[in-house]
Each structure stands twice: as structure tokens, then as C-alpha cells.
JSON list of C-alpha atoms and ligand atoms in Angstrom, two decimals:
[
{"chain": "A", "resi": 251, "resn": "MET", "atom": "CA", "xyz": [92.79, 67.40, 81.07]},
{"chain": "A", "resi": 252, "resn": "ASN", "atom": "CA", "xyz": [91.93, 71.09, 81.11]},
{"chain": "A", "resi": 253, "resn": "ARG", "atom": "CA", "xyz": [95.46, 72.41, 81.07]},
{"chain": "A", "resi": 254, "resn": "ILE", "atom": "CA", "xyz": [98.40, 72.15, 78.72]},
{"chain": "A", "resi": 255, "resn": "THR", "atom": "CA", "xyz": [100.66, 69.29, 79.69]},
{"chain": "A", "resi": 256, "resn": "ILE", "atom": "CA", "xyz": [104.30, 68.57, 78.92]},
{"chain": "A", "resi": 257, "resn": "LYS", "atom": "CA", "xyz": [104.74, 64.86, 78.40]},
{"chain": "A", "resi": 258, "resn": "SER", "atom": "CA", "xyz": [107.69, 62.97, 79.86]},
{"chain": "A", "resi": 259, "resn": "PRO", "atom": "CA", "xyz": [109.82, 60.72, 77.61]},
{"chain": "A", "resi": 260, "resn": "GLY", "atom": "CA", "xyz": [107.98, 57.72, 79.08]},
{"chain": "A", "resi": 261, "resn": "GLN", "atom": "CA", "xyz": [104.59, 59.22, 78.27]},
{"chain": "A", "resi": 262, "resn": "ILE", "atom": "CA", "xyz": [105.75, 60.11, 74.75]},
{"chain": "A", "resi": 263, "resn": "GLU", "atom": "CA", "xyz": [106.81, 56.49, 74.27]},
{"chain": "A", "resi": 264, "resn": "LYS", "atom": "CA", "xyz": [103.25, 55.45, 75.15]},
{"chain": "A", "resi": 265, "resn": "MET", "atom": "CA", "xyz": [101.92, 57.98, 72.66]},
{"chain": "A", "resi": 266, "resn": "ARG", "atom": "CA", "xyz": [104.22, 56.49, 70.02]},
{"chain": "A", "resi": 267, "resn": "VAL", "atom": "CA", "xyz": [102.55, 53.13, 70.61]},
{"chain": "A", "resi": 268, "resn": "ALA", "atom": "CA", "xyz": [99.03, 54.59, 70.35]},
{"chain": "A", "resi": 269, "resn": "GLY", "atom": "CA", "xyz": [100.04, 56.77, 67.40]},
{"chain": "A", "resi": 270, "resn": "SER", "atom": "CA", "xyz": [101.57, 53.87, 65.54]},
{"chain": "A", "resi": 271, "resn": "LEU", "atom": "CA", "xyz": [98.36, 51.88, 65.94]},
{"chain": "A", "resi": 272, "resn": "VAL", "atom": "CA", "xyz": [96.32, 54.79, 64.54]},
{"chain": "A", "resi": 273, "resn": "GLY", "atom": "CA", "xyz": [98.72, 55.15, 61.59]},
{"chain": "A", "resi": 274, "resn": "ARG", "atom": "CA", "xyz": [98.55, 51.42, 60.84]},
{"chain": "A", "resi": 275, "resn": "THR", "atom": "CA", "xyz": [94.76, 51.40, 61.15]},
{"chain": "A", "resi": 276, "resn": "LEU", "atom": "CA", "xyz": [94.48, 54.19, 58.58]},
{"chain": "A", "resi": 277, "resn": "GLU", "atom": "CA", "xyz": [96.87, 52.36, 56.28]},
{"chain": "A", "resi": 278, "resn": "TYR", "atom": "CA", "xyz": [94.80, 49.18, 56.61]},
{"chain": "A", "resi": 279, "resn": "VAL", "atom": "CA", "xyz": [91.45, 50.92, 56.11]},
{"chain": "A", "resi": 280, "resn": "GLY", "atom": "CA", "xyz": [92.95, 52.83, 53.17]},
{"chain": "A", "resi": 281, "resn": "SER", "atom": "CA", "xyz": [93.84, 49.51, 51.54]},
{"chain": "A", "resi": 282, "resn": "LEU", "atom": "CA", "xyz": [90.15, 48.47, 51.67]},
{"chain": "A", "resi": 283, "resn": "ILE", "atom": "CA", "xyz": [88.86, 51.55, 49.90]},
{"chain": "A", "resi": 284, "resn": "SER", "atom": "CA", "xyz": [87.33, 50.79, 46.51]},
{"chain": "A", "resi": 285, "resn": "VAL", "atom": "CA", "xyz": [84.24, 51.53, 44.49]},
{"chain": "A", "resi": 286, "resn": "GLY", "atom": "CA", "xyz": [81.17, 49.97, 46.13]},
{"chain": "A", "resi": 287, "resn": "VAL", "atom": "CA", "xyz": [82.49, 49.51, 49.66]},
{"chain": "A", "resi": 288, "resn": "SER", "atom": "CA", "xyz": [80.26, 51.03, 52.36]},
{"chain": "A", "resi": 289, "resn": "THR", "atom": "CA", "xyz": [81.52, 53.40, 55.02]},
{"chain": "A", "resi": 290, "resn": "TYR", "atom": "CA", "xyz": [79.91, 51.04, 57.54]},
{"chain": "A", "resi": 291, "resn": "GLU", "atom": "CA", "xyz": [82.20, 48.21, 56.41]},
{"chain": "A", "resi": 292, "resn": "LEU", "atom": "CA", "xyz": [85.24, 50.49, 56.76]},
{"chain": "A", "resi": 293, "resn": "ASP", "atom": "CA", "xyz": [84.17, 51.30, 60.31]},
{"chain": "A", "resi": 294, "resn": "ARG", "atom": "CA", "xyz": [83.74, 47.61, 61.21]},
{"chain": "A", "resi": 295, "resn": "GLU", "atom": "CA", "xyz": [87.20, 46.81, 59.85]},
{"chain": "A", "resi": 296, "resn": "ALA", "atom": "CA", "xyz": [88.80, 49.76, 61.66]},
{"chain": "A", "resi": 297, "resn": "GLU", "atom": "CA", "xyz": [87.30, 48.83, 65.02]},
{"chain": "A", "resi": 298, "resn": "GLU", "atom": "CA", "xyz": [88.32, 45.20, 64.67]},
{"chain": "A", "resi": 299, "resn": "PHE", "atom": "CA", "xyz": [91.87, 46.19, 63.66]},
{"chain": "A", "resi": 300, "resn": "ILE", "atom": "CA", "xyz": [92.25, 48.57, 66.62]},
{"chain": "A", "resi": 301, "resn": "ARG", "atom": "CA", "xyz": [90.98, 46.03, 69.15]},
{"chain": "A", "resi": 302, "resn": "LYS", "atom": "CA", "xyz": [92.97, 43.13, 67.67]},
{"chain": "A", "resi": 303, "resn": "ASN", "atom": "CA", "xyz": [96.11, 45.21, 68.10]},
{"chain": "A", "resi": 304, "resn": "GLY", "atom": "CA", "xyz": [95.56, 46.07, 71.73]},
{"chain": "A", "resi": 305, "resn": "GLY", "atom": "CA", "xyz": [93.78, 49.43, 71.52]},
{"chain": "A", "resi": 306, "resn": "GLU", "atom": "CA", "xyz": [90.34, 50.85, 71.97]},
{"chain": "A", "resi": 307, "resn": "PRO", "atom": "CA", "xyz": [88.71, 53.21, 69.49]},
{"chain": "A", "resi": 308, "resn": "SER", "atom": "CA", "xyz": [88.77, 56.72, 70.99]},
{"chain": "A", "resi": 309, "resn": "PHE", "atom": "CA", "xyz": [85.83, 57.98, 68.96]},
{"chain": "A", "resi": 310, "resn": "LEU", "atom": "CA", "xyz": [83.27, 55.29, 69.81]},
{"chain": "A", "resi": 311, "resn": "GLY", "atom": "CA", "xyz": [80.85, 56.82, 72.30]},
{"chain": "A", "resi": 312, "resn": "TYR", "atom": "CA", "xyz": [82.75, 60.13, 72.43]},
{"chain": "A", "resi": 313, "resn": "ASN", "atom": "CA", "xyz": [79.99, 62.67, 73.16]},
{"chain": "A", "resi": 314, "resn": "GLY", "atom": "CA", "xyz": [77.70, 59.94, 71.85]},
{"chain": "A", "resi": 315, "resn": "PHE", "atom": "CA", "xyz": [79.47, 59.43, 68.49]},
{"chain": "A", "resi": 316, "resn": "PRO", "atom": "CA", "xyz": [78.20, 56.06, 67.22]},
{"chain": "A", "resi": 317, "resn": "ALA", "atom": "CA", "xyz": [81.27, 54.71, 65.37]},
{"chain": "A", "resi": 318, "resn": "SER", "atom": "CA", "xyz": [85.02, 54.10, 65.61]},
{"chain": "A", "resi": 319, "resn": "ILE", "atom": "CA", "xyz": [86.04, 56.29, 62.67]},
{"chain": "A", "resi": 320, "resn": "CYS", "atom": "CA", "xyz": [84.63, 59.37, 60.98]},
{"chain": "A", "resi": 321, "resn": "THR", "atom": "CA", "xyz": [84.00, 58.91, 57.27]},
{"chain": "A", "resi": 322, "resn": "SER", "atom": "CA", "xyz": [83.51, 62.21, 55.42]},
{"chain": "A", "resi": 323, "resn": "VAL", "atom": "CA", "xyz": [82.83, 61.93, 51.70]},
{"chain": "A", "resi": 324, "resn": "ASN", "atom": "CA", "xyz": [83.36, 64.72, 49.11]},
{"chain": "A", "resi": 325, "resn": "ASP", "atom": "CA", "xyz": [81.83, 67.95, 50.46]},
{"chain": "A", "resi": 326, "resn": "GLN", "atom": "CA", "xyz": [81.74, 66.53, 53.99]},
{"chain": "A", "resi": 327, "resn": "VAL", "atom": "CA", "xyz": [84.56, 68.16, 55.94]},
{"chain": "A", "resi": 328, "resn": "VAL", "atom": "CA", "xyz": [84.72, 66.07, 59.13]},
{"chain": "A", "resi": 329, "resn": "HIS", "atom": "CA", "xyz": [82.66, 63.94, 61.53]},
{"chain": "A", "resi": 330, "resn": "GLY", "atom": "CA", "xyz": [80.74, 62.00, 58.86]},
{"chain": "A", "resi": 331, "resn": "ILE", "atom": "CA", "xyz": [79.00, 58.98, 60.40]},
{"chain": "A", "resi": 332, "resn": "PRO", "atom": "CA", "xyz": [79.70, 55.59, 58.79]},
{"chain": "A", "resi": 333, "resn": "SER", "atom": "CA", "xyz": [76.56, 54.13, 57.21]},
{"chain": "A", "resi": 334, "resn": "LYS", "atom": "CA", "xyz": [75.37, 50.99, 55.43]},
{"chain": "A", "resi": 335, "resn": "LYS", "atom": "CA", "xyz": [73.68, 53.34, 52.97]},
{"chain": "A", "resi": 336, "resn": "VAL", "atom": "CA", "xyz": [76.84, 55.15, 51.88]},
{"chain": "A", "resi": 337, "resn": "HIS", "atom": "CA", "xyz": [78.75, 53.24, 49.22]},
{"chain": "A", "resi": 338, "resn": "LEU", "atom": "CA", "xyz": [81.85, 54.78, 47.68]},
{"chain": "A", "resi": 339, "resn": "ARG", "atom": "CA", "xyz": [81.59, 55.74, 44.02]},
{"chain": "A", "resi": 340, "resn": "ASP", "atom": "CA", "xyz": [84.19, 56.28, 41.34]},
{"chain": "A", "resi": 341, "resn": "GLY", "atom": "CA", "xyz": [85.54, 59.83, 41.63]},
{"chain": "A", "resi": 342, "resn": "ASP", "atom": "CA", "xyz": [84.76, 60.27, 45.35]},
{"chain": "A", "resi": 343, "resn": "ILE", "atom": "CA", "xyz": [87.21, 61.37, 47.98]},
{"chain": "A", "resi": 344, "resn": "ILE", "atom": "CA", "xyz": [86.83, 60.13, 51.54]},
{"chain": "A", "resi": 345, "resn": "SER", "atom": "CA", "xyz": [88.42, 61.59, 54.66]},
{"chain": "A", "resi": 346, "resn": "ILE", "atom": "CA", "xyz": [88.90, 59.03, 57.39]},
{"chain": "A", "resi": 347, "resn": "ASP", "atom": "CA", "xyz": [89.60, 60.26, 60.89]},
{"chain": "A", "resi": 348, "resn": "CYS", "atom": "CA", "xyz": [90.73, 57.70, 63.45]},
{"chain": "A", "resi": 349, "resn": "GLY", "atom": "CA", "xyz": [91.66, 57.75, 67.12]},
{"chain": "A", "resi": 350, "resn": "ALA", "atom": "CA", "xyz": [92.85, 54.99, 69.43]},
{"chain": "A", "resi": 351, "resn": "ILE", "atom": "CA", "xyz": [93.78, 54.75, 73.08]},
{"chain": "A", "resi": 352, "resn": "VAL", "atom": "CA", "xyz": [96.48, 52.37, 74.30]},
{"chain": "A", "resi": 353, "resn": "ASP", "atom": "CA", "xyz": [97.64, 52.22, 77.91]},
{"chain": "A", "resi": 354, "resn": "GLY", "atom": "CA", "xyz": [95.93, 55.51, 78.77]},
{"chain": "A", "resi": 355, "resn": "PHE", "atom": "CA", "xyz": [97.19, 57.64, 75.87]},
{"chain": "A", "resi": 356, "resn": "HIS", "atom": "CA", "xyz": [95.52, 58.65, 72.62]},
{"chain": "A", "resi": 357, "resn": "GLY", "atom": "CA", "xyz": [96.64, 58.95, 69.03]},
{"chain": "A", "resi": 358, "resn": "ASP", "atom": "CA", "xyz": [94.59, 60.90, 66.47]},
{"chain": "A", "resi": 359, "resn": "ALA", "atom": "CA", "xyz": [95.11, 61.13, 62.71]},
{"chain": "A", "resi": 360, "resn": "ALA", "atom": "CA", "xyz": [93.22, 61.55, 59.46]},
{"chain": "A", "resi": 361, "resn": "ARG", "atom": "CA", "xyz": [93.84, 60.92, 55.78]},
{"chain": "A", "resi": 362, "resn": "THR", "atom": "CA", "xyz": [91.86, 61.76, 52.65]},
{"chain": "A", "resi": 363, "resn": "PHE", "atom": "CA", "xyz": [91.78, 58.89, 50.15]},
{"chain": "A", "resi": 364, "resn": "LEU", "atom": "CA", "xyz": [90.93, 58.92, 46.45]},
{"chain": "A", "resi": 365, "resn": "VAL", "atom": "CA", "xyz": [88.29, 56.50, 45.12]},
{"chain": "A", "resi": 366, "resn": "GLY", "atom": "CA", "xyz": [88.95, 55.49, 41.52]},
{"chain": "A", "resi": 367, "resn": "ASN", "atom": "CA", "xyz": [89.34, 58.34, 39.05]},
{"chain": "A", "resi": 368, "resn": "VAL", "atom": "CA", "xyz": [89.19, 61.65, 40.87]},
{"chain": "A", "resi": 369, "resn": "ASP", "atom": "CA", "xyz": [89.18, 64.89, 38.90]},
{"chain": "A", "resi": 370, "resn": "GLU", "atom": "CA", "xyz": [92.36, 66.91, 38.68]},
{"chain": "A", "resi": 371, "resn": "SER", "atom": "CA", "xyz": [91.29, 69.87, 40.86]},
{"chain": "A", "resi": 372, "resn": "THR", "atom": "CA", "xyz": [90.13, 67.60, 43.69]},
{"chain": "A", "resi": 373, "resn": "ARG", "atom": "CA", "xyz": [93.31, 65.51, 43.53]},
{"chain": "A", "resi": 374, "resn": "LYS", "atom": "CA", "xyz": [95.28, 68.71, 43.86]},
{"chain": "A", "resi": 375, "resn": "LEU", "atom": "CA", "xyz": [93.21, 69.74, 46.89]},
{"chain": "A", "resi": 376, "resn": "VAL", "atom": "CA", "xyz": [94.01, 66.44, 48.61]},
{"chain": "A", "resi": 377, "resn": "GLU", "atom": "CA", "xyz": [97.72, 66.77, 47.84]},
{"chain": "A", "resi": 378, "resn": "VAL", "atom": "CA", "xyz": [97.95, 70.38, 49.00]},
{"chain": "A", "resi": 379, "resn": "THR", "atom": "CA", "xyz": [96.06, 69.61, 52.23]},
{"chain": "A", "resi": 380, "resn": "ARG", "atom": "CA", "xyz": [98.70, 66.99, 53.06]},
{"chain": "A", "resi": 381, "resn": "GLU", "atom": "CA", "xyz": [101.41, 69.55, 52.29]},
{"chain": "A", "resi": 382, "resn": "CYS", "atom": "CA", "xyz": [99.64, 72.03, 54.58]},
{"chain": "A", "resi": 383, "resn": "PHE", "atom": "CA", "xyz": [100.08, 69.62, 57.47]},
{"chain": "A", "resi": 384, "resn": "PHE", "atom": "CA", "xyz": [103.83, 69.40, 56.93]},
{"chain": "A", "resi": 385, "resn": "LYS", "atom": "CA", "xyz": [104.15, 73.18, 56.54]},
{"chain": "A", "resi": 386, "resn": "GLY", "atom": "CA", "xyz": [102.41, 73.53, 59.90]},
{"chain": "A", "resi": 387, "resn": "ALA", "atom": "CA", "xyz": [104.29, 70.70, 61.60]},
{"chain": "A", "resi": 388, "resn": "GLU", "atom": "CA", "xyz": [107.65, 72.25, 60.66]},
{"chain": "A", "resi": 389, "resn": "GLN", "atom": "CA", "xyz": [106.72, 75.10, 62.98]},
{"chain": "A", "resi": 390, "resn": "ALA", "atom": "CA", "xyz": [106.03, 72.77, 65.92]},
{"chain": "A", "resi": 391, "resn": "VAL", "atom": "CA", "xyz": [109.39, 73.40, 67.56]},
{"chain": "A", "resi": 392, "resn": "GLU", "atom": "CA", "xyz": [110.23, 74.82, 70.97]},
{"chain": "A", "resi": 393, "resn": "GLY", "atom": "CA", "xyz": [110.15, 78.61, 71.15]},
{"chain": "A", "resi": 394, "resn": "ASN", "atom": "CA", "xyz": [107.57, 79.05, 68.39]},
{"chain": "A", "resi": 395, "resn": "HIS", "atom": "CA", "xyz": [103.93, 79.84, 69.10]},
{"chain": "A", "resi": 396, "resn": "ILE", "atom": "CA", "xyz": [100.69, 78.17, 68.05]},
{"chain": "A", "resi": 397, "resn": "ALA", "atom": "CA", "xyz": [100.12, 80.95, 65.50]},
{"chain": "A", "resi": 398, "resn": "ASP", "atom": "CA", "xyz": [103.32, 79.98, 63.66]},
{"chain": "A", "resi": 399, "resn": "ILE", "atom": "CA", "xyz": [101.71, 76.61, 62.88]},
{"chain": "A", "resi": 400, "resn": "ALA", "atom": "CA", "xyz": [98.44, 78.29, 61.88]},
{"chain": "A", "resi": 401, "resn": "ARG", "atom": "CA", "xyz": [100.14, 80.86, 59.68]},
{"chain": "A", "resi": 402, "resn": "ALA", "atom": "CA", "xyz": [102.12, 78.24, 57.78]},
{"chain": "A", "resi": 403, "resn": "VAL", "atom": "CA", "xyz": [99.06, 76.09, 57.10]},
{"chain": "A", "resi": 404, "resn": "GLU", "atom": "CA", "xyz": [96.94, 79.06, 56.07]},
{"chain": "A", "resi": 405, "resn": "ALA", "atom": "CA", "xyz": [99.57, 80.59, 53.80]},
{"chain": "A", "resi": 406, "resn": "HIS", "atom": "CA", "xyz": [100.05, 77.36, 51.85]},
{"chain": "A", "resi": 407, "resn": "ALA", "atom": "CA", "xyz": [96.29, 76.82, 51.42]},
{"chain": "A", "resi": 408, "resn": "ARG", "atom": "CA", "xyz": [95.66, 80.43, 50.41]},
{"chain": "A", "resi": 409, "resn": "GLN", "atom": "CA", "xyz": [98.46, 80.26, 47.85]},
{"chain": "A", "resi": 410, "resn": "HIS", "atom": "CA", "xyz": [96.26, 77.75, 46.03]},
{"chain": "A", "resi": 411, "resn": "GLY", "atom": "CA", "xyz": [93.09, 79.79, 46.53]},
{"chain": "A", "resi": 412, "resn": "TYR", "atom": "CA", "xyz": [91.51, 77.31, 48.93]},
{"chain": "A", "resi": 413, "resn": "GLY", "atom": "CA", "xyz": [89.16, 77.97, 51.83]},
{"chain": "A", "resi": 414, "resn": "VAL", "atom": "CA", "xyz": [90.58, 77.25, 55.28]},
{"chain": "A", "resi": 415, "resn": "VAL", "atom": "CA", "xyz": [87.97, 75.94, 57.71]},
{"chain": "A", "resi": 416, "resn": "ARG", "atom": "CA", "xyz": [87.67, 78.17, 60.78]},
{"chain": "A", "resi": 417, "resn": "ASP", "atom": "CA", "xyz": [84.90, 76.48, 62.76]},
{"chain": "A", "resi": 418, "resn": "LEU", "atom": "CA", "xyz": [87.03, 73.44, 63.66]},
{"chain": "A", "resi": 419, "resn": "VAL", "atom": "CA", "xyz": [90.59, 73.33, 64.91]},
{"chain": "A", "resi": 420, "resn": "GLY", "atom": "CA", "xyz": [93.38, 70.99, 65.97]},
{"chain": "A", "resi": 421, "resn": "HIS", "atom": "CA", "xyz": [94.16, 70.40, 69.62]},
{"chain": "A", "resi": 422, "resn": "GLY", "atom": "CA", "xyz": [96.47, 69.18, 72.30]},
{"chain": "A", "resi": 423, "resn": "ILE", "atom": "CA", "xyz": [96.28, 65.44, 72.94]},
{"chain": "A", "resi": 424, "resn": "GLY", "atom": "CA", "xyz": [97.43, 62.98, 75.59]},
{"chain": "A", "resi": 425, "resn": "THR", "atom": "CA", "xyz": [95.44, 61.20, 78.27]},
{"chain": "A", "resi": 426, "resn": "ASP", "atom": "CA", "xyz": [92.45, 63.01, 76.77]},
{"chain": "A", "resi": 427, "resn": "MET", "atom": "CA", "xyz": [91.80, 63.04, 73.04]},
{"chain": "A", "resi": 428, "resn": "HIS", "atom": "CA", "xyz": [91.15, 66.78, 73.16]},
{"chain": "A", "resi": 429, "resn": "GLU", "atom": "CA", "xyz": [93.37, 68.82, 75.45]},
{"chain": "A", "resi": 430, "resn": "PRO", "atom": "CA", "xyz": [94.37, 72.46, 75.31]},
{"chain": "A", "resi": 431, "resn": "PRO", "atom": "CA", "xyz": [95.70, 74.31, 73.46]},
{"chain": "A", "resi": 432, "resn": "GLU", "atom": "CA", "xyz": [93.52, 74.75, 70.39]},
{"chain": "A", "resi": 433, "resn": "VAL", "atom": "CA", "xyz": [95.56, 74.52, 67.17]},
{"chain": "A", "resi": 434, "resn": "PRO", "atom": "CA", "xyz": [93.77, 76.58, 64.50]},
{"chain": "A", "resi": 435, "resn": "ASN", "atom": "CA", "xyz": [94.63, 76.46, 60.83]},
{"chain": "A", "resi": 436, "resn": "PHE", "atom": "CA", "xyz": [94.17, 80.22, 60.45]},
{"chain": "A", "resi": 437, "resn": "THR", "atom": "CA", "xyz": [95.51, 83.34, 62.09]},
{"chain": "A", "resi": 438, "resn": "ASP", "atom": "CA", "xyz": [93.28, 85.82, 63.80]},
{"chain": "A", "resi": 439, "resn": "LEU", "atom": "CA", "xyz": [93.94, 89.00, 65.75]},
{"chain": "A", "resi": 440, "resn": "ARG", "atom": "CA", "xyz": [91.58, 87.74, 68.43]},
{"chain": "A", "resi": 441, "resn": "ILE", "atom": "CA", "xyz": [93.66, 84.61, 68.92]},
{"chain": "A", "resi": 442, "resn": "GLY", "atom": "CA", "xyz": [96.99, 86.39, 68.57]},
{"chain": "A", "resi": 443, "resn": "ARG", "atom": "CA", "xyz": [100.18, 84.38, 68.84]},
{"chain": "A", "resi": 444, "resn": "GLY", "atom": "CA", "xyz": [98.68, 81.67, 71.00]},
{"chain": "A", "resi": 445, "resn": "VAL", "atom": "CA", "xyz": [100.71, 79.83, 73.60]},
{"chain": "A", "resi": 446, "resn": "LYS", "atom": "CA", "xyz": [104.44, 79.26, 73.34]},
{"chain": "A", "resi": 447, "resn": "LEU", "atom": "CA", "xyz": [105.57, 75.78, 72.40]},
{"chain": "A", "resi": 448, "resn": "TYR", "atom": "CA", "xyz": [107.82, 73.68, 74.61]},
{"chain": "A", "resi": 449, "resn": "GLU", "atom": "CA", "xyz": [109.50, 70.33, 74.09]},
{"chain": "A", "resi": 450, "resn": "GLY", "atom": "CA", "xyz": [107.15, 67.53, 75.14]},
{"chain": "A", "resi": 451, "resn": "MET", "atom": "CA", "xyz": [103.91, 69.22, 74.10]},
{"chain": "A", "resi": 452, "resn": "THR", "atom": "CA", "xyz": [101.82, 66.87, 71.97]},
{"chain": "A", "resi": 453, "resn": "LEU", "atom": "CA", "xyz": [99.51, 68.34, 69.35]},
{"chain": "A", "resi": 454, "resn": "ALA", "atom": "CA", "xyz": [97.06, 67.08, 66.75]},
{"chain": "A", "resi": 455, "resn": "ILE", "atom": "CA", "xyz": [97.69, 69.32, 63.75]},
{"chain": "A", "resi": 456, "resn": "GLU", "atom": "CA", "xyz": [94.86, 68.90, 61.26]},
{"chain": "A", "resi": 457, "resn": "PRO", "atom": "CA", "xyz": [94.31, 71.14, 58.25]},
{"chain": "A", "resi": 458, "resn": "MET", "atom": "CA", "xyz": [90.73, 71.03, 56.93]},
{"chain": "A", "resi": 459, "resn": "ILE", "atom": "CA", "xyz": [90.84, 72.66, 53.51]},
{"chain": "A", "resi": 460, "resn": "ASN", "atom": "CA", "xyz": [88.01, 73.36, 51.05]},
{"chain": "A", "resi": 461, "resn": "LEU", "atom": "CA", "xyz": [88.14, 73.78, 47.30]},
{"chain": "A", "resi": 462, "resn": "GLY", "atom": "CA", "xyz": [85.65, 76.66, 47.65]},
{"chain": "A", "resi": 463, "resn": "THR", "atom": "CA", "xyz": [84.44, 78.69, 50.58]},
{"chain": "A", "resi": 464, "resn": "TRP", "atom": "CA", "xyz": [85.82, 78.23, 54.10]},
{"chain": "A", "resi": 465, "resn": "ARG", "atom": "CA", "xyz": [82.25, 78.26, 55.41]},
{"chain": "A", "resi": 466, "resn": "VAL", "atom": "CA", "xyz": [80.77, 75.05, 56.72]},
{"chain": "A", "resi": 467, "resn": "VAL", "atom": "CA", "xyz": [77.33, 73.83, 57.78]},
{"chain": "A", "resi": 468, "resn": "LEU", "atom": "CA", "xyz": [76.27, 71.23, 60.33]},
{"chain": "A", "resi": 469, "resn": "ALA", "atom": "CA", "xyz": [73.83, 68.50, 59.28]},
{"chain": "A", "resi": 470, "resn": "ASP", "atom": "CA", "xyz": [70.67, 67.55, 61.15]},
{"chain": "A", "resi": 471, "resn": "ASP", "atom": "CA", "xyz": [72.43, 64.48, 62.56]},
{"chain": "A", "resi": 472, "resn": "GLY", "atom": "CA", "xyz": [74.33, 66.90, 64.79]},
{"chain": "A", "resi": 473, "resn": "TRP", "atom": "CA", "xyz": [77.70, 65.60, 63.60]},
{"chain": "A", "resi": 474, "resn": "THR", "atom": "CA", "xyz": [78.37, 65.80, 59.87]},
{"chain": "A", "resi": 475, "resn": "CYS", "atom": "CA", "xyz": [80.08, 69.03, 58.92]},
{"chain": "A", "resi": 476, "resn": "SER", "atom": "CA", "xyz": [79.97, 69.94, 55.20]},
{"chain": "A", "resi": 477, "resn": "THR", "atom": "CA", "xyz": [81.10, 72.83, 53.04]},
{"chain": "A", "resi": 478, "resn": "ALA", "atom": "CA", "xyz": [78.43, 75.52, 52.69]},
{"chain": "A", "resi": 479, "resn": "ASP", "atom": "CA", "xyz": [78.86, 75.67, 48.90]},
{"chain": "A", "resi": 480, "resn": "GLY", "atom": "CA", "xyz": [79.03, 71.92, 48.28]},
{"chain": "A", "resi": 481, "resn": "SER", "atom": "CA", "xyz": [82.65, 72.04, 47.14]},
{"chain": "A", "resi": 482, "resn": "PRO", "atom": "CA", "xyz": [84.99, 69.14, 48.07]},
{"chain": "A", "resi": 483, "resn": "SER", "atom": "CA", "xyz": [86.96, 69.23, 51.31]},
{"chain": "A", "resi": 484, "resn": "ALA", "atom": "CA", "xyz": [90.11, 67.42, 52.42]},
{"chain": "A", "resi": 485, "resn": "HIS", "atom": "CA", "xyz": [91.50, 66.62, 55.87]},
{"chain": "A", "resi": 486, "resn": "TYR", "atom": "CA", "xyz": [94.97, 65.48, 56.88]},
{"chain": "A", "resi": 487, "resn": "GLU", "atom": "CA", "xyz": [96.01, 65.06, 60.51]},
{"chain": "A", "resi": 488, "resn": "ASN", "atom": "CA", "xyz": [98.80, 63.64, 62.60]},
{"chain": "A", "resi": 489, "resn": "THR", "atom": "CA", "xyz": [99.67, 63.64, 66.27]},
{"chain": "A", "resi": 490, "resn": "VAL", "atom": "CA", "xyz": [103.08, 65.29, 66.72]},
{"chain": "A", "resi": 491, "resn": "VAL", "atom": "CA", "xyz": [105.42, 65.98, 69.60]},
{"chain": "A", "resi": 492, "resn": "VAL", "atom": "CA", "xyz": [107.24, 69.31, 69.86]},
{"chain": "A", "resi": 493, "resn": "LYS", "atom": "CA", "xyz": [111.02, 68.99, 70.23]},
{"chain": "A", "resi": 494, "resn": "LYS", "atom": "CA", "xyz": [113.85, 71.47, 70.79]},
{"chain": "A", "resi": 495, "resn": "ASN", "atom": "CA", "xyz": [114.78, 71.97, 67.14]},
{"chain": "A", "resi": 496, "resn": "SER", "atom": "CA", "xyz": [112.41, 69.61, 65.35]},
{"chain": "A", "resi": 497, "resn": "TYR", "atom": "CA", "xyz": [109.15, 67.75, 65.62]},
{"chain": "A", "resi": 498, "resn": "GLU", "atom": "CA", "xyz": [108.26, 64.08, 65.51]},
{"chain": "A", "resi": 499, "resn": "VAL", "atom": "CA", "xyz": [105.14, 62.61, 63.94]},
{"chain": "A", "resi": 500, "resn": "LEU", "atom": "CA", "xyz": [103.69, 59.88, 66.17]},
{"chain": "A", "resi": 501, "resn": "THR", "atom": "CA", "xyz": [101.02, 58.58, 63.76]},
{"chain": "A", "resi": 502, "resn": "ASN", "atom": "CA", "xyz": [102.99, 57.25, 60.80]},
{"chain": "A", "resi": 503, "resn": "PRO", "atom": "CA", "xyz": [103.62, 60.14, 58.40]},
{"chain": "A", "resi": 504, "resn": "GLN", "atom": "CA", "xyz": [104.36, 57.90, 55.40]},
{"chain": "A", "resi": 505, "resn": "SER", "atom": "CA", "xyz": [100.71, 57.11, 54.90]},
{"chain": "B", "resi": 603, "resn": "MG", "atom": "MG1", "xyz": [91.17, 63.30, 64.21]},
{"chain": "B", "resi": 604, "resn": "MG", "atom": "MG1", "xyz": [91.96, 65.68, 66.00]}
]
């Protein structure tokens, strides 16, 4: 879909089903996280859970991506590839990004999980990144613009001195996993206010926040995006629907 779409109540109901599956998958995979587990095992479990519950993993094969979830550990920001060689260690953080399609509609969400005893400053980063999502989502109401979401996310992250990733952004979502408009986590004169929001628009809002610099680098695998200074990074995402005076999270906000 190369244009912004307004979803009907029936389509939003389908997105609730897909979103709920994504939320439950993340909850399930989160419950498996412990010292020693490999990111490959987490991917196997996620794929099985999605299929068993009537969905298909959106990420598998997307532009050639080889797995059903992205597993990004510590300084990896997003798009980490699950591997038999990567075993979680005490003190790690791991961002898991998951997408599923059910009956033609996608859900997309991410959580950053703590592994064992994580140091205070990194725990805080994870907590504030989650808060950034909700600050942004509160702006996802009819009549606002995309930049209102971006400004709210950015302001909360900056207040804590964190770097806000600029190279990757959130997005519209529906029958395609990535639809317009882009949903940045930063404001920029070049971008301006962005498009106006209307009830029925569905957006993946996804702050990617770094403890250090906002700058990121791409690994040789062509996927894994890491912080340029090696500092930890957190990611928190939900699929939301814009309403008249509120927003609704479709991917299980409790987790
Ligand atoms: Mg995602
Ligand atoms: Mg996304």
C-alpha cells in the first residue's frame, strides 16, 4: 500500500486480532528469556507460537530477512538476526521485535527485556523508552499531526539525556507491514508537521532510544543496526489506531 489508508471498523477488528497475537507472542517469548538461552531458540518458539495461533510471521522472508523475530542485544538497536551462537548473558538487555499477519492484516510490536541483573542506567533507559511510546501514543488523536507524536517522544528522551535514533522510524501499518506515513521519533524542519491524523489511521509507533549517541551503524550482515558508540539501546513499539479523542493500542500494552 503506497498511500495512507483509513481503516474501517471491520478492518480495525481484524487488526485487533493480529495485534493481540503479536502481543501474546511477545509475552510468551519474554517468559522464556533467561541466562543461557539462544536467540535462535527464541525465534523458533516465536514462530511456532504465531503459527499455532493462526497467524504467519510477517518478518520471515521480508526483504530476505531470515527469521520470524528480530533479536537485538545490548548495543544493537534493531533488526538483529537470531543465531545459535548468541546466548543471553546476565546483565544483557534484548529487544524483540515481532510481526504477524492474520486474515490479511498485520500487527507489529517490540519490547526490550532485561536478562538477570541489569545495571541501573540501562534499566532506566528501558523504562524511559517504554514511557516514550506512551508519550507519543497520547498524541495519536484526530486533528493532531505526525510531528506531535515525534515531538512528545523526543522531548521525553531528551529530558533524560538520551540519543534518539534518526535513521529508522515508525510507520503506517495495515494490509502491508510498512505503509505510509513515516512516524519519526524526532522533529525536523525538513519533515515539518507531517500529515494530519484522522480516526481509523493505524500506526506503528516505535521509539528507538540510545543511552549515548543517536548515531547508528549497519553491520556487514546488512541487517543489524547498532549504536555507533557501543552504548545500549532500547526499543518499544505498539500498533495503535487513531481515534477522535483517544487512541487504542492493538498489540497488548500491558506487556
Ligand atoms: Mg516492529
Ligand atoms: Mg515497526
